[in-house]
Short mmCIF file of C-alpha atoms in Angstrom, two decimals:
data_model
loop_
_atom_site.label_atom_id
_atom_site.label_comp_id
_atom_site.label_asym_id
_atom_site.label_seq_id
_atom_site.Cartn_x
_atom_site.Cartn_y
_atom_site.Cartn_z
CA MET A 1 55.45 61.59 3.08
CA LEU A 2 55.29 58.05 4.15
CA MET A 3 51.53 57.55 2.80
CA GLU A 4 52.54 59.77 -0.30
CA VAL A 5 55.16 56.45 -0.98
CA LYS A 6 52.62 54.14 -0.01
CA ASN A 7 50.33 55.76 -2.68
CA GLN A 8 52.70 55.83 -5.47
CA PHE A 9 53.79 52.05 -4.64
CA LYS A 10 50.00 50.80 -5.15
CA ILE A 11 49.61 52.89 -8.64
CA THR A 12 52.84 51.24 -9.53
CA LEU A 13 51.70 48.07 -9.15
CA LEU A 14 48.15 48.56 -10.62
CA SER A 15 49.98 49.62 -13.45
CA VAL A 16 51.84 46.39 -13.77
CA LYS A 17 48.99 44.33 -12.89
CA TYR A 18 46.60 46.09 -15.70
CA ALA A 19 49.60 45.90 -18.25
CA LEU A 20 49.87 41.99 -17.33
CA VAL A 21 46.28 41.27 -18.02
CA ARG A 22 46.59 42.83 -21.45
CA GLU A 23 49.32 41.02 -22.60
CA MET A 24 47.83 37.35 -21.09
CA LEU A 25 44.80 38.11 -23.58
CA ASN A 26 46.52 35.66 -26.02
CA LYS A 27 46.98 32.69 -23.28
CA THR A 28 48.95 30.84 -26.51
CA THR A 29 51.49 33.66 -26.99
CA PHE A 30 51.66 34.32 -23.19
CA ILE A 31 52.93 30.90 -22.18
CA THR A 32 54.85 30.20 -25.31
CA ASN A 33 56.96 33.30 -24.79
CA ILE A 34 57.83 32.12 -21.11
CA LEU A 35 58.79 28.38 -21.88
CA PHE A 36 60.96 29.50 -24.73
CA MET A 37 62.64 32.46 -22.53
CA ILE A 38 63.67 29.86 -20.35
CA LEU A 39 64.60 27.27 -22.81
CA ASN A 40 66.76 30.24 -24.34
CA ASN A 41 68.76 30.79 -21.50
CA ALA A 42 69.20 27.28 -20.65
CA SER A 43 70.96 26.97 -24.15
CA PHE A 44 73.75 28.78 -22.75
CA ILE A 45 74.53 25.84 -20.24
CA ILE A 46 76.15 24.18 -23.30
CA GLN A 47 78.60 27.06 -23.83
CA TRP A 48 79.53 26.42 -20.15
CA ILE A 49 79.71 22.52 -20.54
CA VAL A 50 82.12 22.82 -23.36
CA LEU A 51 84.39 25.59 -21.53
CA TYR A 52 84.64 23.36 -18.52
CA SER A 53 85.53 20.48 -20.24
CA LEU A 54 88.71 22.33 -21.26
CA LYS A 55 89.33 23.45 -17.65
CA ASP A 56 87.96 22.68 -13.85
CA ASN A 57 88.31 26.43 -12.96
CA ILE A 58 87.19 29.15 -15.28
CA GLY A 59 87.82 32.99 -13.97
CA GLY A 60 87.91 31.70 -10.13
CA TYR A 61 84.60 30.08 -10.47
CA THR A 62 83.37 26.72 -10.41
CA PHE A 63 80.60 25.31 -12.96
CA ASN A 64 77.93 25.45 -9.71
CA GLN A 65 78.73 29.32 -9.42
CA VAL A 66 78.60 29.97 -13.04
CA LEU A 67 75.41 29.10 -13.10
CA LEU A 68 74.43 30.84 -10.16
CA LEU A 69 75.96 34.12 -11.87
CA TRP A 70 73.89 33.32 -14.97
CA GLY A 71 70.82 33.10 -12.22
CA ILE A 72 71.48 36.30 -10.88
CA ALA A 73 72.04 37.91 -14.56
CA ALA A 74 68.81 36.26 -15.73
CA SER A 75 66.56 36.98 -12.70
CA THR A 76 67.73 41.01 -12.20
CA TYR A 77 66.90 41.34 -15.96
CA GLY A 78 63.72 39.63 -15.98
CA PHE A 79 62.87 41.92 -12.67
CA SER A 80 64.03 44.77 -14.43
CA HIS A 81 62.22 44.06 -17.53
CA PHE A 82 59.18 43.15 -15.80
CA PHE A 83 58.58 45.51 -13.60
CA PHE A 84 60.15 48.83 -15.64
CA LYS A 85 60.26 47.60 -19.03
CA ASN A 86 60.01 51.11 -20.46
CA ALA A 87 62.95 52.20 -18.68
CA TYR A 88 64.36 50.78 -21.90
CA TYR A 89 62.29 52.70 -24.25
CA LEU A 90 62.60 56.26 -22.21
CA SER A 91 65.11 57.63 -24.24
CA ASP A 92 62.73 57.06 -27.25
CA THR A 93 59.68 58.33 -25.04
CA ILE A 94 61.88 61.78 -24.48
CA ASN A 95 63.14 62.40 -27.99
CA ASN A 96 59.59 61.80 -29.31
CA GLY A 97 57.72 63.85 -26.70
CA LYS A 98 55.47 60.91 -25.23
CA LEU A 99 55.96 62.09 -21.92
CA ASP A 100 53.44 64.84 -22.15
CA SER A 101 50.27 61.97 -21.25
CA PHE A 102 52.67 61.13 -18.06
CA LEU A 103 53.13 64.69 -16.90
CA VAL A 104 49.37 65.60 -16.78
CA GLN A 105 48.75 62.78 -14.04
CA PRO A 106 48.75 63.31 -10.58
CA LYS A 107 51.40 60.74 -9.64
CA ASN A 108 55.26 60.40 -10.30
CA VAL A 109 56.30 61.08 -13.68
CA LEU A 110 59.21 58.78 -13.81
CA LEU A 111 57.14 55.71 -12.16
CA SER A 112 54.23 56.12 -14.58
CA ALA A 113 56.88 56.64 -17.38
CA ILE A 114 58.59 53.27 -17.18
CA THR A 115 55.69 51.02 -15.48
CA ASN A 116 53.28 51.31 -18.05
CA SER A 117 53.82 48.04 -19.94
CA VAL A 118 55.40 44.68 -19.12
CA GLU A 119 57.65 42.22 -20.91
CA THR A 120 55.98 38.97 -21.06
CA SER A 121 59.22 37.44 -21.77
CA ALA A 122 60.68 38.53 -18.65
CA ILE A 123 58.95 36.38 -16.25
CA GLY A 124 60.98 33.17 -18.40
CA ASP A 125 64.04 35.07 -17.13
CA PHE A 126 62.88 35.53 -13.52
CA ILE A 127 61.81 31.89 -13.39
CA TYR A 128 64.99 30.63 -14.90
CA GLY A 129 67.17 32.25 -12.53
CA TYR A 130 65.53 30.84 -9.42
CA ILE A 131 65.90 27.34 -11.94
CA MET A 132 69.72 27.88 -11.40
CA LEU A 133 69.68 28.82 -7.65
CA PHE A 134 67.72 25.38 -7.09
CA ILE A 135 70.44 23.65 -9.11
CA PHE A 136 73.12 25.50 -7.32
CA GLY A 137 71.85 24.46 -3.74
CA PHE A 138 68.46 25.78 -2.15
CA SER A 139 68.36 26.50 1.41
CA ILE A 140 65.89 29.51 3.17
CA LYS A 141 69.19 31.60 3.40
CA ASN A 142 70.35 31.23 -0.40
CA PHE A 143 66.31 32.07 -1.59
CA ILE A 144 66.29 35.14 0.73
CA LEU A 145 69.48 36.45 -0.64
CA PHE A 146 69.15 35.71 -4.02
CA THR A 147 65.44 37.26 -3.95
CA PHE A 148 67.08 40.56 -2.36
CA PHE A 149 69.92 40.68 -5.00
CA THR A 150 67.63 40.06 -7.67
CA ILE A 151 65.53 42.99 -6.25
CA CYS A 152 68.35 44.91 -5.91
CA GLY A 153 70.03 44.38 -9.16
CA GLY A 154 66.83 45.05 -10.95
CA PHE A 155 66.99 48.19 -9.53
CA ILE A 156 70.11 48.92 -10.51
CA LEU A 157 69.53 48.23 -13.86
CA THR A 158 66.72 50.05 -14.20
CA SER A 159 68.53 53.19 -12.83
CA ILE A 160 71.27 52.79 -15.45
CA SER A 161 68.57 53.21 -18.04
CA VAL A 162 66.90 55.83 -16.41
CA ILE A 163 70.02 57.52 -16.32
CA LEU A 164 71.81 57.09 -19.74
CA SER A 165 68.14 58.08 -21.00
CA SER A 166 68.11 60.57 -19.36
CA LEU A 167 71.02 62.15 -21.33
CA SER A 168 68.32 62.68 -24.02
CA PHE A 169 66.76 65.79 -22.26
CA TRP A 170 70.82 67.27 -23.26
CA PHE A 171 71.96 65.41 -26.31
CA ASN A 172 70.18 64.04 -29.11
CA LYS A 173 71.20 60.31 -30.64
CA SER A 174 71.85 59.26 -26.57
CA ASP A 175 69.58 56.01 -27.46
CA ILE A 176 73.36 54.89 -28.53
CA ILE A 177 75.07 55.37 -25.36
CA VAL A 178 71.65 53.73 -23.39
CA ASP A 179 72.09 50.77 -25.72
CA THR A 180 75.55 50.10 -25.68
CA GLY A 181 75.32 50.84 -21.65
CA ASN A 182 72.79 48.33 -21.42
CA SER A 183 74.67 46.06 -23.51
CA LEU A 184 77.63 46.22 -21.55
CA MET A 185 75.67 45.41 -18.48
CA THR A 186 74.18 42.27 -19.80
CA SER A 187 76.89 40.67 -21.79
CA LEU A 188 79.63 41.63 -18.65
CA ALA A 189 77.09 40.00 -16.31
CA THR A 190 77.48 36.71 -17.50
CA TYR A 191 81.07 35.85 -18.01
CA PRO A 192 83.19 35.16 -14.66
CA ASP A 193 85.40 38.31 -13.24
CA GLY A 194 88.52 36.44 -13.25
CA ILE A 195 88.92 36.58 -16.59
CA PHE A 196 89.22 39.99 -16.73
CA LYS A 197 92.33 42.56 -16.45
CA GLY A 198 93.01 45.68 -15.71
CA ILE A 199 91.09 48.73 -15.89
CA VAL A 200 88.57 46.76 -17.05
CA LYS A 201 88.43 44.93 -13.60
CA ILE A 202 88.16 48.21 -12.21
CA LEU A 203 85.17 49.31 -14.59
CA ILE A 204 83.29 46.49 -13.36
CA TYR A 205 82.95 47.88 -9.85
CA THR A 206 82.48 51.75 -10.69
CA LEU A 207 80.79 53.05 -14.14
CA ILE A 208 80.03 49.41 -15.55
CA PRO A 209 78.61 48.11 -12.28
CA ALA A 210 78.06 44.49 -13.30
CA GLY A 211 80.42 43.58 -10.27
CA ILE A 212 77.94 44.90 -7.95
CA VAL A 213 74.66 43.39 -9.55
CA ASN A 214 76.46 39.62 -10.47
CA TYR A 215 79.76 39.03 -8.91
CA ILE A 216 79.34 39.98 -5.31
CA PRO A 217 76.08 38.32 -5.04
CA VAL A 218 77.94 35.46 -6.13
CA GLU A 219 80.64 35.99 -3.50
CA ILE A 220 78.42 36.61 -0.66
CA MET A 221 76.09 33.36 -1.76
CA THR A 222 79.35 31.38 -1.57
CA GLU A 223 80.87 33.04 1.99
CA PHE A 224 78.45 35.45 3.20
CA ASN A 225 80.25 39.11 3.95
CA ILE A 226 78.67 41.76 6.01
CA ASN A 227 80.93 44.48 3.93
CA LEU A 228 80.40 43.37 0.57
CA PHE A 229 76.23 43.35 1.53
CA LEU A 230 76.59 46.70 2.43
CA ILE A 231 77.88 47.76 -0.36
CA VAL A 232 75.10 46.35 -2.82
CA ILE A 233 72.45 48.04 -0.24
CA ILE A 234 74.32 51.57 -0.49
CA PHE A 235 75.37 51.21 -4.05
CA THR A 236 71.63 50.44 -4.85
CA ILE A 237 70.00 53.54 -2.99
CA THR A 238 72.45 55.77 -4.51
CA LEU A 239 71.88 54.99 -7.69
CA ILE A 240 68.07 55.01 -7.34
CA SER A 241 68.35 58.22 -5.72
CA LEU A 242 71.02 59.16 -8.86
CA ALA A 243 68.49 58.23 -11.44
CA PHE A 244 65.61 60.09 -9.90
CA LEU A 245 67.64 63.00 -9.41
CA ILE A 246 69.16 63.34 -13.10
CA PHE A 247 65.55 62.65 -14.45
CA TYR A 248 63.78 65.19 -13.13
CA LYS A 249 66.93 67.71 -13.56
CA GLY A 250 66.31 66.69 -17.13
CA LEU A 251 62.50 66.97 -17.09
CA LYS A 252 62.69 70.83 -16.73
CA ARG A 253 64.47 70.95 -19.98
CA TYR A 254 61.73 68.92 -21.62
CA SER A 255 59.40 70.35 -24.28
CA SER A 256 56.38 68.64 -25.87
CA SER A 257 56.38 67.70 -29.68
CA ASN A 258 52.19 68.26 -30.01
CA LEU A 259 52.45 64.48 -30.35
CA MET A 260 48.76 62.88 -30.33
CA VAL A 261 48.66 59.35 -29.07
CA ALA A 262 45.90 57.19 -27.96
CA ARG A 263 46.98 55.63 -24.74
CA ILE A 264 44.47 52.68 -24.44
CA MET B 1 64.71 38.77 -62.06
CA ARG B 2 65.31 42.47 -62.71
CA LYS B 3 62.54 43.97 -60.49
CA TYR B 4 64.30 41.67 -57.49
CA LEU B 5 67.68 43.49 -58.35
CA PHE B 6 65.41 46.85 -58.28
CA ILE B 7 64.08 45.70 -54.88
CA PHE B 8 68.06 44.91 -53.57
CA LYS B 9 69.12 48.43 -54.85
CA SER B 10 66.55 50.21 -53.46
CA GLU B 11 66.98 48.89 -50.07
CA LEU B 12 70.96 49.41 -50.78
CA MET B 13 70.22 52.78 -51.12
CA SER B 14 67.86 53.78 -48.14
CA THR B 15 70.31 51.60 -45.78
CA LEU B 16 73.32 54.11 -46.75
CA GLN B 17 71.23 56.57 -45.49
CA TYR B 18 72.16 55.00 -41.92
CA VAL B 19 75.51 54.17 -42.18
CA PHE B 20 76.49 56.08 -38.93
CA ASN B 21 73.57 53.69 -37.09
CA ILE B 22 74.69 50.49 -38.77
CA ALA B 23 78.71 51.47 -37.37
CA ALA B 24 77.36 51.96 -34.00
CA GLY B 25 75.44 48.67 -33.90
CA PHE B 26 78.57 47.12 -34.41
CA ILE B 27 79.19 48.35 -30.88
CA GLY B 28 77.34 45.20 -29.06
CA CYS B 29 79.84 43.10 -31.77
CA PHE B 30 82.76 44.61 -30.09
CA ILE B 31 81.32 43.93 -26.41
CA LEU B 32 81.20 40.46 -27.21
CA LEU B 33 84.59 40.20 -29.20
CA PHE B 34 86.29 42.33 -26.27
CA ILE B 35 84.54 39.16 -23.91
CA PHE B 36 85.45 36.22 -25.63
CA LEU B 37 89.36 37.51 -26.39
CA ASN B 38 89.41 37.58 -22.55
CA LEU B 39 87.80 34.33 -22.40
CA TRP B 40 90.05 32.95 -24.66
CA GLN B 41 93.42 34.48 -23.52
CA TYR B 42 92.41 32.84 -19.83
CA ILE B 43 91.45 29.31 -21.43
CA TYR B 44 94.68 28.98 -23.55
CA SER B 45 97.55 29.62 -20.90
CA ASN B 46 99.83 29.45 -23.36
CA PRO B 47 99.21 31.18 -26.79
CA SER B 48 100.93 28.38 -29.20
CA GLU B 49 98.91 25.41 -27.46
CA ILE B 50 96.54 23.77 -29.66
CA ILE B 51 93.02 22.89 -28.14
CA ASN B 52 90.78 20.25 -30.43
CA GLY B 53 92.98 21.74 -33.67
CA TYR B 54 93.07 25.08 -32.95
CA THR B 55 95.34 27.88 -31.72
CA MET B 56 94.35 30.74 -29.52
CA ASN B 57 95.00 33.19 -32.65
CA GLN B 58 92.58 31.05 -34.73
CA MET B 59 90.31 30.30 -32.05
CA ILE B 60 89.70 34.42 -32.00
CA TRP B 61 89.68 34.80 -35.68
CA TYR B 62 87.11 32.24 -36.07
CA ILE B 63 84.69 34.39 -33.38
CA ILE B 64 85.38 37.29 -34.87
CA ILE B 65 83.99 35.75 -38.68
CA THR B 66 81.29 34.29 -36.86
CA GLU B 67 80.06 37.45 -35.08
CA ILE B 68 80.37 39.71 -38.28
CA LEU B 69 78.31 36.85 -40.22
CA TRP B 70 75.67 36.77 -37.33
CA GLY B 71 75.57 40.48 -37.19
CA ILE B 72 74.91 40.80 -40.95
CA SER B 73 72.70 37.84 -41.21
CA SER B 74 70.89 37.41 -38.03
CA GLY B 75 68.06 38.53 -39.94
CA LYS B 76 65.49 39.17 -36.74
CA LYS B 77 64.20 42.50 -38.69
CA ILE B 78 63.25 40.27 -41.88
CA CYS B 79 61.50 37.57 -39.18
CA VAL B 80 59.64 40.81 -37.81
CA LYS B 81 58.72 42.12 -40.49
CA ILE B 82 56.82 39.22 -42.19
CA SER B 83 55.70 38.11 -38.82
CA ASN B 84 54.31 41.64 -38.52
CA ASP B 85 53.02 41.40 -41.96
CA ILE B 86 50.63 38.74 -41.41
CA LYS B 87 49.25 39.44 -37.99
CA GLY B 88 48.78 42.79 -39.35
CA GLY B 89 46.74 41.59 -42.47
CA ASN B 90 49.32 43.34 -44.65
CA ILE B 91 50.39 40.49 -46.32
CA ALA B 92 47.00 40.38 -48.12
CA TYR B 93 48.59 43.75 -49.97
CA ASN B 94 51.33 41.29 -51.38
CA LEU B 95 49.15 38.98 -53.24
CA ASN B 96 48.27 40.82 -56.16
CA LYS B 97 51.63 42.31 -56.44
CA PRO B 98 53.76 40.87 -59.41
CA TYR B 99 56.45 38.94 -57.21
CA ASN B 100 57.18 36.36 -55.21
CA TYR B 101 56.77 37.34 -51.68
CA ILE B 102 59.75 35.53 -50.29
CA LEU B 103 61.70 36.61 -53.10
CA TYR B 104 60.74 40.08 -52.09
CA SER B 105 61.85 39.65 -48.24
CA LEU B 106 64.85 38.10 -49.50
CA PHE B 107 66.39 40.97 -51.78
CA SER B 108 65.12 43.29 -49.77
CA HIS B 109 67.17 41.94 -46.83
CA LEU B 110 70.43 41.56 -48.98
CA GLY B 111 70.21 45.17 -49.71
CA SER B 112 70.19 45.86 -46.10
CA ALA B 113 72.95 43.26 -45.28
CA PHE B 114 74.95 44.08 -47.92
CA VAL B 115 75.81 47.49 -46.84
CA LYS B 116 75.75 46.06 -42.71
CA ALA B 117 78.42 43.50 -44.31
CA ILE B 118 80.99 45.82 -45.89
CA ILE B 119 80.67 48.05 -42.63
CA TYR B 120 81.26 45.14 -40.30
CA THR B 121 84.04 43.32 -42.14
CA ILE B 122 86.13 46.33 -42.35
CA LEU B 123 85.53 47.06 -38.59
CA GLY B 124 85.57 43.53 -37.46
CA MET B 125 89.01 43.16 -39.19
CA ILE B 126 90.58 46.45 -37.60
CA VAL B 127 89.37 44.96 -33.92
CA GLY B 128 90.85 41.59 -34.92
CA PHE B 129 93.85 42.87 -36.00
CA MET B 130 94.25 45.39 -32.90
CA PHE B 131 93.69 42.35 -30.64
CA LEU B 132 96.25 39.71 -32.55
CA GLY B 133 98.29 42.02 -34.14
CA SER B 134 98.42 39.72 -37.41
CA PHE B 135 96.06 38.24 -39.79
CA PRO B 136 95.80 34.11 -40.65
CA ASN B 137 97.66 32.95 -44.03
CA LEU B 138 95.34 33.63 -46.86
CA ASN B 139 95.63 34.24 -50.73
CA ILE B 140 93.51 35.17 -53.53
CA LEU B 141 91.78 31.85 -53.62
CA SER B 142 90.50 31.75 -50.13
CA ILE B 143 89.80 35.14 -49.90
CA ILE B 144 87.23 34.61 -53.22
CA ALA B 145 86.21 31.38 -50.96
CA VAL B 146 85.39 33.12 -48.05
CA ILE B 147 83.35 35.74 -49.64
CA LEU B 148 81.45 33.65 -51.57
CA THR B 149 80.56 31.09 -48.72
CA SER B 150 79.34 33.93 -46.67
CA VAL B 151 77.29 35.40 -49.14
CA LEU B 152 75.52 31.96 -49.39
CA SER B 153 75.45 31.90 -45.81
CA THR B 154 73.49 35.28 -45.70
CA ILE B 155 71.01 33.95 -47.78
CA ILE B 156 70.68 30.85 -46.25
CA SER B 157 70.01 32.77 -42.88
CA ALA B 158 67.87 34.75 -44.64
CA LEU B 159 65.74 32.01 -45.69
CA LEU B 160 65.34 30.05 -42.28
CA VAL B 161 64.58 33.08 -40.44
CA SER B 162 62.06 33.51 -43.28
CA PHE B 163 60.54 29.93 -42.42
CA ILE B 164 60.37 31.02 -38.78
CA GLY B 165 58.78 34.57 -39.22
CA LEU B 166 56.14 32.45 -41.75
CA PHE B 167 55.40 30.52 -38.80
CA SER B 168 53.04 33.71 -37.90
CA PHE B 169 50.62 31.92 -40.01
CA ILE B 170 50.18 28.71 -37.58
CA ILE B 171 51.24 30.69 -34.14
CA GLU B 172 50.51 34.43 -33.81
CA ASP B 173 53.71 35.11 -32.29
CA SER B 174 56.83 33.26 -34.10
CA THR B 175 59.46 35.16 -31.96
CA PRO B 176 60.07 32.51 -29.63
CA PHE B 177 61.09 30.48 -32.18
CA TYR B 178 63.72 32.86 -33.44
CA TRP B 179 65.15 32.86 -30.01
CA LEU B 180 65.60 29.31 -29.89
CA TYR B 181 67.49 29.57 -33.66
CA SER B 182 69.44 32.14 -33.00
CA LYS B 183 70.34 30.31 -29.81
CA LEU B 184 71.57 27.37 -31.71
CA ILE B 185 73.74 29.34 -34.11
CA LEU B 186 75.22 31.38 -31.43
CA ILE B 187 76.14 28.90 -29.01
CA VAL B 188 76.60 26.18 -31.30
CA GLY B 189 77.58 27.99 -34.13
CA THR B 190 79.42 31.18 -33.26
CA ILE B 191 81.33 30.47 -29.93
CA PHE B 192 82.83 27.43 -30.68
CA PRO B 193 84.02 25.36 -33.63
CA ILE B 194 82.12 21.60 -34.28
CA GLU B 195 85.58 20.06 -33.00
CA TYR B 196 85.09 21.54 -29.60
CA PHE B 197 81.83 19.37 -29.46
CA PRO B 198 81.65 15.73 -28.68
CA SER B 199 82.51 12.89 -31.65
CA ILE B 200 79.03 11.69 -31.48
CA ILE B 201 77.33 15.04 -32.02
CA GLN B 202 79.72 16.47 -34.39
CA PRO B 203 78.04 14.54 -37.63
CA ILE B 204 74.72 15.64 -36.51
CA LEU B 205 76.38 19.86 -36.54
CA LYS B 206 77.58 18.90 -39.72
CA LEU B 207 73.79 18.37 -41.48
CA SER B 208 72.71 21.29 -39.31
CA PRO B 209 72.67 25.10 -40.19
CA VAL B 210 75.10 25.62 -38.09
CA TYR B 211 77.52 24.12 -40.51
CA VAL B 212 76.58 26.38 -43.45
CA VAL B 213 75.57 29.68 -41.96
CA CYS B 214 78.60 30.23 -39.18
CA TYR B 215 81.37 26.98 -38.87
CA GLY B 216 81.77 26.67 -42.81
CA PRO B 217 82.92 30.28 -43.86
CA ALA B 218 84.87 30.72 -40.60
CA LYS B 219 86.64 27.90 -41.03
CA LEU B 220 87.88 28.18 -44.76
CA PHE B 221 88.99 31.86 -42.90
CA VAL B 222 91.64 30.42 -40.33
CA ASP B 223 92.34 27.19 -42.18
CA PHE B 224 91.59 27.09 -45.70
CA SER B 225 90.94 23.78 -47.99
CA LEU B 226 89.99 23.17 -51.42
CA ASN B 227 88.14 19.96 -50.48
CA ASN B 228 86.36 21.94 -47.13
CA PHE B 229 85.56 24.58 -49.87
CA ILE B 230 83.99 22.22 -51.85
CA THR B 231 82.14 20.28 -49.28
CA VAL B 232 80.79 23.55 -47.74
CA PHE B 233 79.81 25.01 -50.92
CA ILE B 234 77.61 22.21 -52.08
CA SER B 235 75.97 22.04 -48.63
CA GLN B 236 75.07 25.72 -49.03
CA ILE B 237 73.36 25.09 -52.25
CA ILE B 238 71.45 22.21 -50.88
CA TYR B 239 70.34 23.87 -47.67
CA ILE B 240 69.47 27.14 -50.36
CA GLY B 241 67.21 24.90 -52.11
CA ILE B 242 65.68 23.29 -48.69
CA GLY B 243 64.66 26.96 -47.44
CA PHE B 244 63.74 28.02 -50.65
CA GLY B 245 61.27 24.89 -50.58
CA LEU B 246 60.03 25.03 -47.28
CA CYS B 247 59.59 29.09 -47.22
CA THR B 248 56.99 28.79 -50.38
CA LEU B 249 55.59 25.64 -49.14
CA LEU B 250 54.32 27.37 -45.55
CA TYR B 251 53.89 30.81 -47.58
CA LYS B 252 51.18 29.18 -50.57
CA LYS B 253 49.64 26.87 -47.34
CA GLY B 254 49.38 30.22 -44.89
CA VAL B 255 47.83 32.22 -48.02
CA LYS B 256 45.04 29.51 -48.76
CA ASN B 257 44.11 30.05 -44.81
CA LEU B 258 44.35 33.63 -45.22
CA ASN B 259 41.75 33.43 -48.29
CA VAL B 260 39.40 31.21 -46.31
CA ASN B 261 39.43 33.69 -43.15
CA GLY B 262 38.81 36.73 -45.45
CA GLY B 263 42.48 38.15 -45.02
#
């Protein structure tokens, strides 16, 4: 069992490595994509400078904490979109019968399907996250925690996309649900939770877990809390398991569309 | 001109087939509006408070209008289409066609934007009324002014985005430039009116695309004045002239290189 996991991990890393090499063929485009994504994210600092000129504290967050919130949101997004880019196109892969080529390979179908290409600009998101960490306050403890939350958050974002995309096994047009779910996660993640009230506040810690991916990590990095730390770990493991479970349950319903494609 | 109207009409008819998808696209816009409603309700501790000349209701209506405008005219599709035409060599097939490529792209974009504009405006107004329970003070003149400046804003945005798409003649992938442009409009124009920025920057912003693409029509919607309308209108006409001129220049220069390279 452990050997199988190790082999699958190796294959996944190789798949990502070759996808990256393909992207690096045009070096100018590769570097421009990364640099401009960093600039693109940095432009949002203007928004917060203007908002903090109106109020010292927004939703219980100081300016530095908002930067950290942005950092975590960007790096989790970057991690997920770099390693598991195709999780965000899985709905299309299922709907158009493009899973065929992954089914015949002696590898984990889900992992093969979501790791066979990378998003170059996501490296920019990832780097931006760490720049924000340095501005917030660098220490070995913060660095380890930040990296840990980036990985957990990345897995959560990917799992949500896989779960929502797997609905395509049962329903047509589920791509709208996937887009809405992903859009909710990224949009809510970059605003302090203190501005939300009532049912939305409950939703961001349950159905739309932006709170687990972003708000709890900021809270832990500001003041360590072992209970909250454990909640993040348990939530991540549960969601990953759920993603595999739902995908493989749906896969039994999959039928090929006899689509002829060349994978180069 | 008739051929471009025909292009506009055929794109409009084709877009009408995807009305549901366009309406579904408003969900993303609705999420952002909902977040901004919460954010501004938090910042305005008292709804009758005035910050930088805007009440809370005016601020939220301002964002609704700019979000609608951005939803209609963001033009990512036109940028990607032009960029792909250049990268894939399809642009060569347009050289012997009896139309101007820039005008063809513009009218084709306007055809799809027209359907989007109607759907987004209806949904945006419903959402605004649902959130705030009232509309700003409007009259026939201000409604006409907002519609006219919004149409011109869509044209300007399409021209600027086309210009970015044509950058693919110089650098293979022009998408990163689109990101920067979209963030400039989104952050400086969509989220805040120009009055929210330091007074030193305000004159620069009034010369930037932000003024003609977002701020102008939205400001007229929340606080109409004839003088403001005339200023916005004239600025928009100047921007259309400059935008079209720049696109034509870059296209001609790019096509020349394309010929040298063999297409």
